[in-house]
Amino acid sequence: MLLHYIVLQGGEAVEQVTGHAAEHAESGAHEGMPHLINIVTAIGNYISNVLHNPAAGETLNYWVNVIYSWLIMLIILLFFALAARRRDREPGRLQNFVEMLFGGLDSFVHDVLGPKGRTYVPLIGTLFIYILVMNLAGMIPFIGHSPSSSLSITLSLAIFVFITVQLHGIRSLGPLGYLKHFADIPEKPHPVQIILSPLMFFLHVIGELAKPVSLSLRLFGNITGEDVLLAVFVMLLAGYLIPTQIVVYPIVILGSFIQALVFAMLTTVYILLMSPHEEEH
Amino acid sequence: MDLNFGIGFALPLALGLAAMGGAFGLGKAVEAAMNAIGRQPEASGRVFLPFVIGCALIEALTIYALVAYFSGLGAISAAIEAGKAVAGG
């Protein structure tokens, strides 16, 4: 019976174990795709089916992404609080690692955004580390569910980035300059550019709205793909208790790392695109 | 030829085509990056960032097709459930 708990596939695995017809409130995109069982979902199903309290069980399953992202937040906070406790002149391994990480992020943001980019280093760093740990959470044996494989989490991150970029635009370009940036009107406008500016405005707005959509869908699709890949590989030899998913660990780690990096880099580039760039002309 | 046949034929084909287009685009991007690094090996650090951003943007289009594939699968299973409800109930 333990083996039936290894993979949860739609409602069928729960039916085999408990014999009840479990009602699953899942989003349409996740039907028919295997997912790894994780602690919170297992507890939720236990409450629904064995303790006969479907309302409480479904509520727990509904909030699983929020629970996991808060758990990851707390783990990251603890890790960095521990690392920052002692500031030795000759750092130990933990402090050295954290300093390397911070140095890399700092130099990257400086390269792209220039000296004024200092204010955005915490934001980019947090996004990168948070998304990286969220992506990697799918690999941990009984936390087999990455919060970033849910469109809600990625969309909220993308909307947050969108609001940050627009506020940066308004603050650094001024409200009038912000609107001019959307209408693509340079300093000395040719009359044709002024005539075309409503069209350019419309196109630019569409382009700006496409950014959070693409950010969220990219992260969501990639991490869902990784989770499903892990589940499929677990299903291969789970009956013989052989952890076949180790074979895909390199792909999953690389993919998670790249997606976190791409999210952070694209945020930096969007902030750069919204900054005044008079030096180019 | 009914709905299930149509969706079952079109979804994997669409995903495959999207992956093919993405592979071509990424191949060109990697070729350009290799050429740049080959011409000037010390520029590899500066080439890396635009290269990765470009690859991510190209990859995103293939991922949109994957997301549409999952949504299509959801539509199939919803249609099958509805069909069963009409036929059985």
mmCIF file of C-alpha atoms in Angstrom:
data_model
loop_
_atom_site.group_PDB
_atom_site.id
_atom_site.type_symbol
_atom_site.label_atom_id
_atom_site.label_comp_id
_atom_site.label_asym_id
_atom_site.label_seq_id
_atom_site.Cartn_x
_atom_site.Cartn_y
_atom_site.Cartn_z
ATOM 1 C CA MET A 1 0.000 0.000 0.000
ATOM 2 C CA LEU A 2 2.925 2.291 0.587
ATOM 3 C CA LEU A 3 3.771 1.962 -3.094
ATOM 4 C CA HIS A 4 0.410 3.342 -4.065
ATOM 5 C CA TYR A 5 1.281 6.458 -2.143
ATOM 6 C CA ILE A 6 4.378 7.068 -4.213
ATOM 7 C CA VAL A 7 2.645 8.572 -7.190
ATOM 8 C CA LEU A 8 -0.639 10.382 -7.166
ATOM 9 C CA GLN A 9 -2.215 10.326 -10.568
ATOM 10 C CA GLY A 10 -5.433 12.298 -10.862
ATOM 11 C CA GLY A 11 -7.787 10.660 -8.374
ATOM 12 C CA GLU A 12 -6.948 7.064 -9.139
ATOM 13 C CA ALA A 13 -4.174 6.332 -6.679
ATOM 14 C CA VAL A 14 -6.290 7.644 -3.835
ATOM 15 C CA GLU A 15 -9.178 5.452 -5.018
ATOM 16 C CA GLN A 16 -6.991 2.355 -4.957
ATOM 17 C CA VAL A 17 -5.839 3.039 -1.444
ATOM 18 C CA THR A 18 -9.008 4.106 0.245
ATOM 19 C CA GLY A 19 -11.778 2.872 -2.024
ATOM 20 C CA HIS A 20 -13.577 6.185 -1.857
ATOM 21 C CA ALA A 21 -14.196 8.327 -4.875
ATOM 22 C CA ALA A 22 -12.016 11.256 -4.025
ATOM 23 C CA GLU A 23 -13.116 14.609 -5.345
ATOM 24 C CA HIS A 24 -10.226 16.550 -6.672
ATOM 25 C CA ALA A 25 -10.311 20.269 -7.093
ATOM 26 C CA GLU A 26 -7.457 20.505 -9.564
ATOM 27 C CA SER A 27 -6.845 23.009 -12.260
ATOM 28 C CA GLY A 28 -7.570 21.737 -15.740
ATOM 29 C CA ALA A 29 -3.943 21.827 -16.751
ATOM 30 C CA HIS A 30 -2.949 19.210 -14.213
ATOM 31 C CA GLU A 31 -5.471 16.515 -15.096
ATOM 32 C CA GLY A 32 -4.064 13.216 -16.180
ATOM 33 C CA MET A 33 -0.482 14.205 -15.424
ATOM 34 C CA PRO A 34 1.380 12.280 -12.781
ATOM 35 C CA HIS A 35 2.534 14.170 -9.740
ATOM 36 C CA LEU A 36 4.728 13.074 -6.887
ATOM 37 C CA ILE A 37 3.013 12.685 -3.533
ATOM 38 C CA ASN A 38 4.013 15.250 -0.970
ATOM 39 C CA ILE A 39 3.457 15.568 2.758
ATOM 40 C CA VAL A 40 0.828 18.308 2.699
ATOM 41 C CA THR A 41 -1.245 16.678 -0.039
ATOM 42 C CA ALA A 42 -0.969 13.317 1.732
ATOM 43 C CA ILE A 43 -2.197 14.855 4.981
ATOM 44 C CA GLY A 44 -4.993 16.622 3.112
ATOM 45 C CA ASN A 45 -6.127 13.403 1.434
ATOM 46 C CA TYR A 46 -5.883 11.560 4.749
ATOM 47 C CA ILE A 47 -8.134 14.165 6.340
ATOM 48 C CA SER A 48 -10.562 13.997 3.405
ATOM 49 C CA ASN A 49 -10.851 10.275 3.074
ATOM 50 C CA VAL A 50 -9.801 8.508 6.244
ATOM 51 C CA LEU A 51 -11.032 11.096 8.738
ATOM 52 C CA HIS A 52 -14.127 11.812 6.590
ATOM 53 C CA ASN A 53 -13.724 15.571 6.620
ATOM 54 C CA PRO A 54 -13.601 16.493 2.919
ATOM 55 C CA ALA A 55 -13.994 20.215 3.499
ATOM 56 C CA ALA A 56 -10.929 20.501 5.722
ATOM 57 C CA GLY A 57 -8.919 18.171 3.510
ATOM 58 C CA GLU A 58 -9.729 20.126 0.375
ATOM 59 C CA THR A 59 -8.896 23.395 2.071
ATOM 60 C CA LEU A 60 -5.496 22.035 3.038
ATOM 61 C CA ASN A 61 -4.912 20.825 -0.517
ATOM 62 C CA TYR A 62 -6.033 24.182 -1.849
ATOM 63 C CA TRP A 63 -3.438 26.079 0.146
ATOM 64 C CA VAL A 64 -0.543 23.693 -0.464
ATOM 65 C CA ASN A 65 1.412 26.134 -2.642
ATOM 66 C CA VAL A 66 1.183 28.942 -0.113
ATOM 67 C CA ILE A 67 2.233 26.595 2.685
ATOM 68 C CA TYR A 68 5.264 25.406 0.742
ATOM 69 C CA SER A 69 6.329 28.887 -0.324
ATOM 70 C CA TRP A 70 6.131 30.129 3.272
ATOM 71 C CA LEU A 71 8.120 27.101 4.409
ATOM 72 C CA ILE A 72 10.775 27.862 1.804
ATOM 73 C CA MET A 73 10.816 31.518 2.816
ATOM 74 C CA LEU A 74 11.430 30.533 6.440
ATOM 75 C CA ILE A 75 14.200 28.126 5.442
ATOM 76 C CA ILE A 76 15.948 30.793 3.366
ATOM 77 C CA LEU A 77 15.615 33.347 6.177
ATOM 78 C CA LEU A 78 17.076 30.912 8.679
ATOM 79 C CA PHE A 79 19.934 30.003 6.381
ATOM 80 C CA PHE A 80 20.985 33.568 5.763
ATOM 81 C CA ALA A 81 20.447 34.610 9.375
ATOM 82 C CA LEU A 82 22.784 31.814 10.410
ATOM 83 C CA ALA A 83 25.318 32.822 7.791
ATOM 84 C CA ALA A 84 25.318 36.492 8.741
ATOM 85 C CA ARG A 85 25.694 35.919 12.431
ATOM 86 C CA ARG A 86 29.468 36.025 12.596
ATOM 87 C CA ARG A 87 31.419 38.419 10.422
ATOM 88 C CA ASP A 88 34.898 36.947 10.601
ATOM 89 C CA ARG A 89 37.818 38.443 8.767
ATOM 90 C CA GLU A 90 38.675 34.957 7.550
ATOM 91 C CA PRO A 91 35.262 33.559 6.731
ATOM 92 C CA GLY A 92 34.274 29.979 7.323
ATOM 93 C CA ARG A 93 32.658 27.928 4.576
ATOM 94 C CA LEU A 94 29.088 29.119 5.057
ATOM 95 C CA GLN A 95 30.003 32.775 5.181
ATOM 96 C CA ASN A 96 32.339 32.312 2.216
ATOM 97 C CA PHE A 97 29.616 30.733 0.141
ATOM 98 C CA VAL A 98 27.139 33.466 0.961
ATOM 99 C CA GLU A 99 29.729 36.153 0.191
ATOM 100 C CA MET A 100 30.487 34.549 -3.167
ATOM 101 C CA LEU A 101 26.783 34.435 -3.965
ATOM 102 C CA PHE A 102 26.290 38.037 -2.993
ATOM 103 C CA GLY A 103 29.392 39.149 -4.877
ATOM 104 C CA GLY A 104 28.218 37.453 -8.022
ATOM 105 C CA LEU A 105 24.740 38.985 -7.822
ATOM 106 C CA ASP A 106 26.125 42.410 -6.993
ATOM 107 C CA SER A 107 28.587 42.447 -9.890
ATOM 108 C CA PHE A 108 25.922 41.163 -12.277
ATOM 109 C CA VAL A 109 23.422 43.866 -11.354
ATOM 110 C CA HIS A 110 26.139 46.502 -11.519
ATOM 111 C CA ASP A 111 27.172 45.361 -14.982
ATOM 112 C CA VAL A 112 23.676 45.733 -16.309
ATOM 113 C CA LEU A 113 22.227 48.648 -14.383
ATOM 114 C CA GLY A 114 25.290 50.751 -13.650
ATOM 115 C CA PRO A 115 26.102 52.394 -10.326
ATOM 116 C CA LYS A 116 22.495 53.485 -9.783
ATOM 117 C CA GLY A 117 21.521 49.835 -9.838
ATOM 118 C CA ARG A 118 22.636 49.385 -6.267
ATOM 119 C CA THR A 119 19.073 49.835 -5.041
ATOM 120 C CA TYR A 120 17.920 46.838 -7.019
ATOM 121 C CA VAL A 121 20.489 44.299 -5.850
ATOM 122 C CA PRO A 122 18.319 43.056 -2.936
ATOM 123 C CA LEU A 123 15.313 42.642 -5.213
ATOM 124 C CA ILE A 124 17.147 40.715 -7.922
ATOM 125 C CA GLY A 125 19.008 38.623 -5.378
ATOM 126 C CA THR A 126 15.860 37.735 -3.504
ATOM 127 C CA LEU A 127 14.029 36.815 -6.690
ATOM 128 C CA PHE A 128 16.889 34.606 -7.814
ATOM 129 C CA ILE A 129 17.396 32.774 -4.516
ATOM 130 C CA TYR A 130 13.688 32.398 -3.776
ATOM 131 C CA ILE A 131 12.827 31.067 -7.229
ATOM 132 C CA LEU A 132 15.872 28.784 -7.253
ATOM 133 C CA VAL A 133 14.964 27.155 -3.939
ATOM 134 C CA MET A 134 11.310 26.893 -4.968
ATOM 135 C CA ASN A 135 12.289 25.143 -8.192
ATOM 136 C CA LEU A 136 14.642 22.756 -6.437
ATOM 137 C CA ALA A 137 12.011 21.834 -3.835
ATOM 138 C CA GLY A 138 10.474 19.464 -6.344
ATOM 139 C CA MET A 139 13.501 17.213 -6.030
ATOM 140 C CA ILE A 140 13.388 16.727 -2.278
ATOM 141 C CA PRO A 141 11.905 13.299 -1.551
ATOM 142 C CA PHE A 142 8.768 14.088 0.399
ATOM 143 C CA ILE A 143 8.385 17.700 -0.606
ATOM 144 C CA GLY A 144 7.921 16.645 -4.195
ATOM 145 C CA HIS A 145 6.006 19.733 -5.269
ATOM 146 C CA SER A 146 7.595 22.971 -6.402
ATOM 147 C CA PRO A 147 5.400 25.947 -5.554
ATOM 148 C CA SER A 148 6.563 27.536 -8.802
ATOM 149 C CA SER A 149 4.791 24.799 -10.725
ATOM 150 C CA SER A 150 1.573 26.618 -9.899
ATOM 151 C CA LEU A 151 0.531 29.482 -12.123
ATOM 152 C CA SER A 152 -0.675 31.490 -9.126
ATOM 153 C CA ILE A 153 2.777 31.766 -7.604
ATOM 154 C CA THR A 154 4.552 32.586 -10.856
ATOM 155 C CA LEU A 155 1.890 35.048 -11.917
ATOM 156 C CA SER A 156 2.060 36.858 -8.601
ATOM 157 C CA LEU A 157 5.842 37.113 -8.906
ATOM 158 C CA ALA A 158 5.491 38.382 -12.464
ATOM 159 C CA ILE A 159 2.889 40.979 -11.493
ATOM 160 C CA PHE A 160 5.167 42.103 -8.686
ATOM 161 C CA VAL A 161 8.019 42.542 -11.174
ATOM 162 C CA PHE A 162 5.696 44.386 -13.561
ATOM 163 C CA ILE A 163 4.630 46.847 -10.863
ATOM 164 C CA THR A 164 8.247 47.350 -9.805
ATOM 165 C CA VAL A 165 9.353 48.085 -13.362
ATOM 166 C CA GLN A 166 6.526 50.541 -14.004
ATOM 167 C CA LEU A 167 7.153 52.357 -10.719
ATOM 168 C CA HIS A 168 10.846 52.544 -11.571
ATOM 169 C CA GLY A 169 9.904 54.010 -14.934
ATOM 170 C CA ILE A 170 7.653 56.641 -13.428
ATOM 171 C CA ARG A 171 10.213 57.502 -10.780
ATOM 172 C CA SER A 172 13.259 57.751 -13.004
ATOM 173 C CA LEU A 173 11.671 59.161 -16.156
ATOM 174 C CA GLY A 174 9.059 61.369 -14.513
ATOM 175 C CA PRO A 175 5.383 60.944 -15.397
ATOM 176 C CA LEU A 176 5.633 62.871 -18.652
ATOM 177 C CA GLY A 177 8.820 61.119 -19.690
ATOM 178 C CA TYR A 178 7.175 57.782 -18.858
ATOM 179 C CA LEU A 179 4.334 58.484 -21.265
ATOM 180 C CA LYS A 180 6.769 59.739 -23.862
ATOM 181 C CA HIS A 181 8.737 56.511 -23.500
ATOM 182 C CA PHE A 182 5.595 54.576 -24.285
ATOM 183 C CA ALA A 183 4.878 56.732 -27.299
ATOM 184 C CA ASP A 184 8.513 56.455 -28.432
ATOM 185 C CA ILE A 185 8.900 60.212 -28.753
ATOM 186 C CA PRO A 186 12.587 61.192 -28.587
ATOM 187 C CA GLU A 187 13.900 64.571 -27.529
ATOM 188 C CA LYS A 188 13.489 66.293 -30.892
ATOM 189 C CA PRO A 189 10.454 64.697 -32.495
ATOM 190 C CA HIS A 190 9.927 64.662 -36.210
ATOM 191 C CA PRO A 191 6.281 65.510 -37.092
ATOM 192 C CA VAL A 192 5.720 62.008 -38.475
ATOM 193 C CA GLN A 193 6.708 60.538 -35.116
ATOM 194 C CA ILE A 194 4.101 62.650 -33.367
ATOM 195 C CA ILE A 195 1.439 61.522 -35.805
ATOM 196 C CA LEU A 196 2.384 57.880 -35.381
ATOM 197 C CA SER A 197 2.613 58.101 -31.611
ATOM 198 C CA PRO A 198 -0.877 56.731 -30.749
ATOM 199 C CA LEU A 199 -0.063 53.565 -32.694
ATOM 200 C CA MET A 200 3.340 53.284 -31.051
ATOM 201 C CA PHE A 201 1.711 53.835 -27.665
ATOM 202 C CA PHE A 202 -0.694 50.982 -28.275
ATOM 203 C CA LEU A 203 2.051 48.653 -29.460
ATOM 204 C CA HIS A 204 4.258 49.525 -26.524
ATOM 205 C CA VAL A 205 1.483 48.897 -24.012
ATOM 206 C CA ILE A 206 0.862 45.480 -25.540
ATOM 207 C CA GLY A 207 4.572 44.769 -25.331
ATOM 208 C CA GLU A 208 4.693 45.789 -21.693
ATOM 209 C CA LEU A 209 1.689 43.614 -20.863
ATOM 210 C CA ALA A 210 3.294 40.674 -22.648
ATOM 211 C CA LYS A 211 6.251 40.782 -20.266
ATOM 212 C CA PRO A 212 4.588 39.503 -17.081
ATOM 213 C CA VAL A 213 2.611 36.974 -19.150
ATOM 214 C CA SER A 214 5.766 35.544 -20.664
ATOM 215 C CA LEU A 215 7.673 35.623 -17.366
ATOM 216 C CA SER A 216 4.971 33.721 -15.518
ATOM 217 C CA LEU A 217 4.236 31.195 -18.271
ATOM 218 C CA ARG A 218 7.895 30.479 -18.871
ATOM 219 C CA LEU A 219 8.595 29.663 -15.224
ATOM 220 C CA PHE A 220 5.308 27.788 -14.792
ATOM 221 C CA GLY A 221 5.733 25.648 -17.891
ATOM 222 C CA ASN A 222 9.351 24.757 -17.250
ATOM 223 C CA ILE A 223 8.883 23.813 -13.613
ATOM 224 C CA THR A 224 5.666 21.878 -14.252
ATOM 225 C CA GLY A 225 7.557 19.982 -16.930
ATOM 226 C CA GLU A 226 10.309 19.160 -14.473
ATOM 227 C CA ASP A 227 7.863 17.977 -11.799
ATOM 228 C CA VAL A 228 6.048 15.751 -14.271
ATOM 229 C CA LEU A 229 9.387 14.430 -15.538
ATOM 230 C CA LEU A 230 10.399 13.494 -12.008
ATOM 231 C CA ALA A 231 7.041 11.808 -11.369
ATOM 232 C CA VAL A 232 7.240 9.810 -14.591
ATOM 233 C CA PHE A 233 10.743 8.626 -13.780
ATOM 234 C CA VAL A 234 9.714 7.686 -10.256
ATOM 235 C CA MET A 235 6.876 5.637 -11.740
ATOM 236 C CA LEU A 236 9.307 3.673 -13.896
ATOM 237 C CA LEU A 237 10.773 1.418 -11.237
ATOM 238 C CA ALA A 238 8.878 2.440 -8.093
ATOM 239 C CA GLY A 239 7.507 -1.088 -7.732
ATOM 240 C CA TYR A 240 11.017 -2.373 -7.082
ATOM 241 C CA LEU A 241 11.868 0.550 -4.786
ATOM 242 C CA ILE A 242 14.662 1.710 -7.115
ATOM 243 C CA PRO A 243 14.937 5.497 -7.209
ATOM 244 C CA THR A 244 15.107 5.887 -10.987
ATOM 245 C CA GLN A 245 14.578 9.614 -10.813
ATOM 246 C CA ILE A 246 18.238 10.138 -9.932
ATOM 247 C CA VAL A 247 18.879 9.791 -13.646
ATOM 248 C CA VAL A 248 17.071 13.071 -14.343
ATOM 249 C CA TYR A 249 18.475 15.002 -11.382
ATOM 250 C CA PRO A 250 21.136 16.780 -13.526
ATOM 251 C CA ILE A 251 18.492 17.976 -15.983
ATOM 252 C CA VAL A 252 16.215 19.149 -13.175
ATOM 253 C CA ILE A 253 19.007 21.005 -11.361
ATOM 254 C CA LEU A 254 20.202 22.655 -14.548
ATOM 255 C CA GLY A 255 16.684 23.622 -15.597
ATOM 256 C CA SER A 256 15.797 25.016 -12.182
ATOM 257 C CA PHE A 257 18.986 27.033 -12.049
ATOM 258 C CA ILE A 258 18.537 28.411 -15.555
ATOM 259 C CA GLN A 259 14.902 29.367 -14.987
ATOM 260 C CA ALA A 260 15.713 31.209 -11.774
ATOM 261 C CA LEU A 261 18.621 32.942 -13.487
ATOM 262 C CA VAL A 262 16.500 33.892 -16.477
ATOM 263 C CA PHE A 263 13.750 35.336 -14.298
ATOM 264 C CA ALA A 264 16.208 37.476 -12.365
ATOM 265 C CA MET A 265 18.105 38.524 -15.503
ATOM 266 C CA LEU A 266 14.955 39.458 -17.364
ATOM 267 C CA THR A 267 13.804 41.545 -14.418
ATOM 268 C CA THR A 268 17.131 43.364 -14.507
ATOM 269 C CA VAL A 269 16.872 43.902 -18.255
ATOM 270 C CA TYR A 270 13.307 45.210 -17.973
ATOM 271 C CA ILE A 271 14.430 47.686 -15.323
ATOM 272 C CA LEU A 272 17.279 48.705 -17.620
ATOM 273 C CA LEU A 273 14.881 49.236 -20.527
ATOM 274 C CA MET A 274 12.756 51.531 -18.374
ATOM 275 C CA SER A 275 15.696 53.655 -17.286
ATOM 276 C CA PRO A 276 16.651 56.858 -19.063
ATOM 277 C CA HIS A 277 19.109 55.901 -21.769
ATOM 278 C CA GLU A 278 20.323 59.173 -23.188
ATOM 279 C CA GLU A 279 23.888 57.889 -23.530
ATOM 280 C CA GLU A 280 22.864 55.810 -26.523
ATOM 281 C CA HIS A 281 21.830 58.671 -28.770
ATOM 282 C CA MET B 1 -13.227 11.570 -37.261
ATOM 283 C CA ASP B 2 -14.516 12.927 -33.972
ATOM 284 C CA LEU B 3 -13.315 15.408 -31.390
ATOM 285 C CA ASN B 4 -11.045 12.983 -29.568
ATOM 286 C CA PHE B 5 -9.330 11.904 -32.747
ATOM 287 C CA GLY B 6 -8.856 15.510 -33.762
ATOM 288 C CA ILE B 7 -7.375 16.579 -30.451
ATOM 289 C CA GLY B 8 -5.336 13.409 -30.112
ATOM 290 C CA PHE B 9 -3.829 13.942 -33.531
ATOM 291 C CA ALA B 10 -3.285 17.673 -33.318
ATOM 292 C CA LEU B 11 -1.908 18.166 -29.811
ATOM 293 C CA PRO B 12 1.277 16.098 -30.019
ATOM 294 C CA LEU B 13 1.849 17.261 -33.586
ATOM 295 C CA ALA B 14 1.533 20.899 -32.505
ATOM 296 C CA LEU B 15 3.954 20.357 -29.651
ATOM 297 C CA GLY B 16 6.422 18.662 -31.960
ATOM 298 C CA LEU B 17 6.261 21.507 -34.462
ATOM 299 C CA ALA B 18 6.761 24.075 -31.738
ATOM 300 C CA ALA B 19 9.750 22.142 -30.427
ATOM 301 C CA MET B 20 11.195 21.947 -33.932
ATOM 302 C CA GLY B 21 10.882 25.693 -34.449
ATOM 303 C CA GLY B 22 12.441 26.305 -31.062
ATOM 304 C CA ALA B 23 15.297 23.949 -31.848
ATOM 305 C CA PHE B 24 16.066 25.778 -35.077
ATOM 306 C CA GLY B 25 16.050 29.139 -33.345
ATOM 307 C CA LEU B 26 18.214 27.935 -30.499
ATOM 308 C CA GLY B 27 20.607 26.324 -32.948
ATOM 309 C CA LYS B 28 21.119 29.646 -34.674
ATOM 310 C CA ALA B 29 21.625 31.403 -31.347
ATOM 311 C CA VAL B 30 24.195 28.859 -30.182
ATOM 312 C CA GLU B 31 25.961 29.053 -33.532
ATOM 313 C CA ALA B 32 26.232 32.814 -33.214
ATOM 314 C CA ALA B 33 27.519 32.532 -29.656
ATOM 315 C CA MET B 34 30.117 29.938 -30.672
ATOM 316 C CA ASN B 35 31.278 32.139 -33.510
ATOM 317 C CA ALA B 36 31.604 35.121 -31.192
ATOM 318 C CA ILE B 37 33.573 33.143 -28.626
ATOM 319 C CA GLY B 38 35.724 31.642 -31.343
ATOM 320 C CA ARG B 39 36.660 35.014 -32.719
ATOM 321 C CA GLN B 40 37.463 36.510 -29.342
ATOM 322 C CA PRO B 41 37.797 34.035 -26.495
ATOM 323 C CA GLU B 42 38.096 36.676 -23.805
ATOM 324 C CA ALA B 43 34.634 37.996 -24.765
ATOM 325 C CA SER B 44 32.962 34.792 -23.559
ATOM 326 C CA GLY B 45 31.959 36.442 -20.278
ATOM 327 C CA ARG B 46 30.256 39.327 -22.076
ATOM 328 C CA VAL B 47 28.595 37.068 -24.617
ATOM 329 C CA PHE B 48 27.118 34.820 -21.924
ATOM 330 C CA LEU B 49 24.417 37.149 -20.612
ATOM 331 C CA PRO B 50 22.765 38.141 -23.933
ATOM 332 C CA PHE B 51 23.100 34.546 -25.085
ATOM 333 C CA VAL B 52 21.218 33.145 -22.101
ATOM 334 C CA ILE B 53 18.541 35.828 -22.304
ATOM 335 C CA GLY B 54 18.060 35.142 -26.018
ATOM 336 C CA CYS B 55 17.822 31.397 -25.430
ATOM 337 C CA ALA B 56 15.276 31.902 -22.660
ATOM 338 C CA LEU B 57 13.119 34.112 -24.856
ATOM 339 C CA ILE B 58 13.177 31.554 -27.692
ATOM 340 C CA GLU B 59 12.528 28.697 -25.285
ATOM 341 C CA ALA B 60 9.533 30.543 -23.833
ATOM 342 C CA LEU B 61 7.650 30.197 -27.112
ATOM 343 C CA THR B 62 8.074 26.425 -27.009
ATOM 344 C CA ILE B 63 6.914 26.474 -23.394
ATOM 345 C CA TYR B 64 3.754 28.349 -24.451
ATOM 346 C CA ALA B 65 3.019 25.405 -26.753
ATOM 347 C CA LEU B 66 3.603 23.004 -23.864
ATOM 348 C CA VAL B 67 1.183 24.954 -21.659
ATOM 349 C CA ALA B 68 -1.375 24.900 -24.467
ATOM 350 C CA TYR B 69 -0.814 21.130 -24.697
ATOM 351 C CA PHE B 70 -1.598 20.685 -20.987
ATOM 352 C CA SER B 71 -4.693 22.860 -21.353
ATOM 353 C CA GLY B 72 -5.746 20.755 -24.332
ATOM 354 C CA LEU B 73 -5.326 17.578 -22.275
ATOM 355 C CA GLY B 74 -7.530 19.152 -19.636
ATOM 356 C CA ALA B 75 -10.101 19.938 -22.286
ATOM 357 C CA ILE B 76 -10.017 16.335 -23.524
ATOM 358 C CA SER B 77 -10.582 14.870 -20.078
ATOM 359 C CA ALA B 78 -13.338 17.394 -19.378
ATOM 360 C CA ALA B 79 -14.962 16.484 -22.696
ATOM 361 C CA ILE B 80 -14.664 12.771 -21.890
ATOM 362 C CA GLU B 81 -16.262 13.307 -18.477
ATOM 363 C CA ALA B 82 -19.077 15.285 -20.060
ATOM 364 C CA GLY B 83 -19.527 12.578 -22.698
ATOM 365 C CA LYS B 84 -19.728 9.892 -20.036
ATOM 366 C CA ALA B 85 -22.235 11.906 -18.046
ATOM 367 C CA VAL B 86 -24.441 12.330 -21.112
ATOM 368 C CA ALA B 87 -24.128 8.678 -22.205
ATOM 369 C CA GLY B 88 -24.292 7.013 -18.812
ATOM 370 C CA GLY B 89 -26.559 9.313 -16.834
#
